[in-house]
PDB file of C-alpha atoms in Angstrom:
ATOM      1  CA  UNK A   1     183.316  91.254 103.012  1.00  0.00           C
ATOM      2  CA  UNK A   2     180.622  90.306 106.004  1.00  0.00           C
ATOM      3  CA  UNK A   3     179.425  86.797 105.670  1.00  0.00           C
ATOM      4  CA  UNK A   4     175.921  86.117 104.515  1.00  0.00           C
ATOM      5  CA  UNK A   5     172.996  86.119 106.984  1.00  0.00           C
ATOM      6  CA  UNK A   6     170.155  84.408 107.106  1.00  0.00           C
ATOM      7  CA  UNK A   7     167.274  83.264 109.552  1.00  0.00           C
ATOM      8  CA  UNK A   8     165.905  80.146 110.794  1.00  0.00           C
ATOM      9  CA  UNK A   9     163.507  79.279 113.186  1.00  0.00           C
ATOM     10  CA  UNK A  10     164.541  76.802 116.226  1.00  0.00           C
ATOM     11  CA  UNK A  11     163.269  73.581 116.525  1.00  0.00           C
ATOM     12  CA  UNK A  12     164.955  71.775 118.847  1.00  0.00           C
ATOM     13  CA  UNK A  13     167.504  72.940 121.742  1.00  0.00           C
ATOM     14  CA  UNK A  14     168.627  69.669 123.262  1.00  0.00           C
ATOM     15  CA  UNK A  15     170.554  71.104 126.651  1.00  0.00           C
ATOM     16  CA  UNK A  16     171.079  73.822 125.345  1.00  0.00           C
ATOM     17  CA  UNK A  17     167.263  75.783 126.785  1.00  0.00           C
ATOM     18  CA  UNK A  18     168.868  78.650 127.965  1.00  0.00           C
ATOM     19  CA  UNK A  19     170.776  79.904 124.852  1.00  0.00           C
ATOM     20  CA  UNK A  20     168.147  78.571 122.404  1.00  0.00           C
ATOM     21  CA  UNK A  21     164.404  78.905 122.248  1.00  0.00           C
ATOM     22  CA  UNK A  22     161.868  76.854 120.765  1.00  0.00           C
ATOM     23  CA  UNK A  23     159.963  78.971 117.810  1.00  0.00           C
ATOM     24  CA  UNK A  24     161.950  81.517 117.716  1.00  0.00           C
ATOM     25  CA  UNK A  25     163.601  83.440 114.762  1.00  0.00           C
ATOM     26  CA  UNK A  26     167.538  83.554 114.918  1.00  0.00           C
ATOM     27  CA  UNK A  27     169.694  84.686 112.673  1.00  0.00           C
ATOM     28  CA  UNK A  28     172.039  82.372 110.677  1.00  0.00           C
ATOM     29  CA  UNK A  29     175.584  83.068 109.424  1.00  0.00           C
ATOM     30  CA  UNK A  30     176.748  81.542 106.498  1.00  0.00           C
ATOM     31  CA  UNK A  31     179.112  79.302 107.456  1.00  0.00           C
ATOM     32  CA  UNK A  32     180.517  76.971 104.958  1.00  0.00           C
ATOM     33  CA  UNK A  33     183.025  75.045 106.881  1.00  0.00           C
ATOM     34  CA  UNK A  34     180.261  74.392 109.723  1.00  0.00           C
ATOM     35  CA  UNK A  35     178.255  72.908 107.154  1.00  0.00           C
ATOM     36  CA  UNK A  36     180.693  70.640 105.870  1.00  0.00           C
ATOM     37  CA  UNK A  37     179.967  69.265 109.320  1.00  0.00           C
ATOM     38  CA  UNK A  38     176.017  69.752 109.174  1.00  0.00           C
ATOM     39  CA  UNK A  39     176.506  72.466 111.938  1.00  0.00           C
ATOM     40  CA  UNK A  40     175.395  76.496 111.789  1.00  0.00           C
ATOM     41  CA  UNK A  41     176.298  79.331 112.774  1.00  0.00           C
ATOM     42  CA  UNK A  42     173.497  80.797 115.194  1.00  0.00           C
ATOM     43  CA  UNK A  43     173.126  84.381 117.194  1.00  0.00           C
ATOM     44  CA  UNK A  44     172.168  82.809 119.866  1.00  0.00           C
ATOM     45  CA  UNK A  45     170.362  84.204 123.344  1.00  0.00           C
ATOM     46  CA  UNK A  46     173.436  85.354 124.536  1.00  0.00           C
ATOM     47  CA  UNK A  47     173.764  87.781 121.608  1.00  0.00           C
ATOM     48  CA  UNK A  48     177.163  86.102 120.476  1.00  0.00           C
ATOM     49  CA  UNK A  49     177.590  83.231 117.134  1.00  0.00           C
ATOM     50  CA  UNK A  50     177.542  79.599 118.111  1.00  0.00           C
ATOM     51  CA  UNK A  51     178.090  76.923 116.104  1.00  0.00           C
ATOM     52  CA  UNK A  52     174.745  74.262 116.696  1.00  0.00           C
ATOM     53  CA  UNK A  53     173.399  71.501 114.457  1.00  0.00           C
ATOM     54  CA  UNK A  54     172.064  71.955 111.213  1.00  0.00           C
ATOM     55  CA  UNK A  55     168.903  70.262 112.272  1.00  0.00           C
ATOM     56  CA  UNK A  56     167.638  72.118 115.128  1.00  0.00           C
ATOM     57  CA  UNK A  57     166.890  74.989 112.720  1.00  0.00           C
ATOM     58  CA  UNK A  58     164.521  75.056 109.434  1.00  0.00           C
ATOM     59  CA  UNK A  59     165.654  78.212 107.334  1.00  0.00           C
ATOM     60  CA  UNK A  60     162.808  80.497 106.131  1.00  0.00           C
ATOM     61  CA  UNK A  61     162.578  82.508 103.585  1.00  0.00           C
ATOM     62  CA  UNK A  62     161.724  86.416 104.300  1.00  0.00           C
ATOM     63  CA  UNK A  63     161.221  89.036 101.910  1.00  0.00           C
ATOM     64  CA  UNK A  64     164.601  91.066 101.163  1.00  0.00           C
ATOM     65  CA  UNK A  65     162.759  94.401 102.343  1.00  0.00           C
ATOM     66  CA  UNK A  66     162.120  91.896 106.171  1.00  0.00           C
ATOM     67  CA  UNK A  67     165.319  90.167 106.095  1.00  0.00           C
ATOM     68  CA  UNK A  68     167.595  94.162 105.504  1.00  0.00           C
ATOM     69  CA  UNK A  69     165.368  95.055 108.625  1.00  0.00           C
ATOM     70  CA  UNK A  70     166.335  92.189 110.792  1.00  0.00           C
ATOM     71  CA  UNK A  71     169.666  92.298 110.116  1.00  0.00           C
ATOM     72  CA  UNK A  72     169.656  96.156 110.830  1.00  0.00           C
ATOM     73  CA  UNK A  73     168.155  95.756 114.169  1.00  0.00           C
ATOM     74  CA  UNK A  74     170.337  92.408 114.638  1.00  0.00           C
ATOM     75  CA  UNK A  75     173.722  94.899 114.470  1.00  0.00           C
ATOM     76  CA  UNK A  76     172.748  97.514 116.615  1.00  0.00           C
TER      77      UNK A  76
END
């Protein structure tokens, strides 16, 4: 079974300006060992999952129709 995904917009990127950007809608994995450790999993810029801290990111909450579209286009 795939993991849950989610999305979350960035807030912060530390260092990290190339692979993150500021604003912008990424997708979240559900990750439950990363959050033991207040980390998430993140498609980042470079199209691959990276594990970045929970509080860079504030999770929104799409409609399901939205969210089944992003994830479409995000698996392409």
């Amino acid at each position: 079974m795939n993991p849950a995904k989610h999305f979350a917009i960035c807030v912060r990127n530390d260092s990290y300006e190339g692979t993150l950007e500021l604003q912008k809608l990424y997708e979240i994995i559900e990750d439950s060992s990363a959050a033991k450790r207040n980390h998430v999993r993140v498609v980042d810029e470079s199209g691959e999952d990276y594990l970045y801290p929970q509080s860079w990111f504030v999770p929104v909450q799409l409609p399901q129709s939205v969210e089944e579209q992003l994830v479409e286009l995000t698996s392409r």
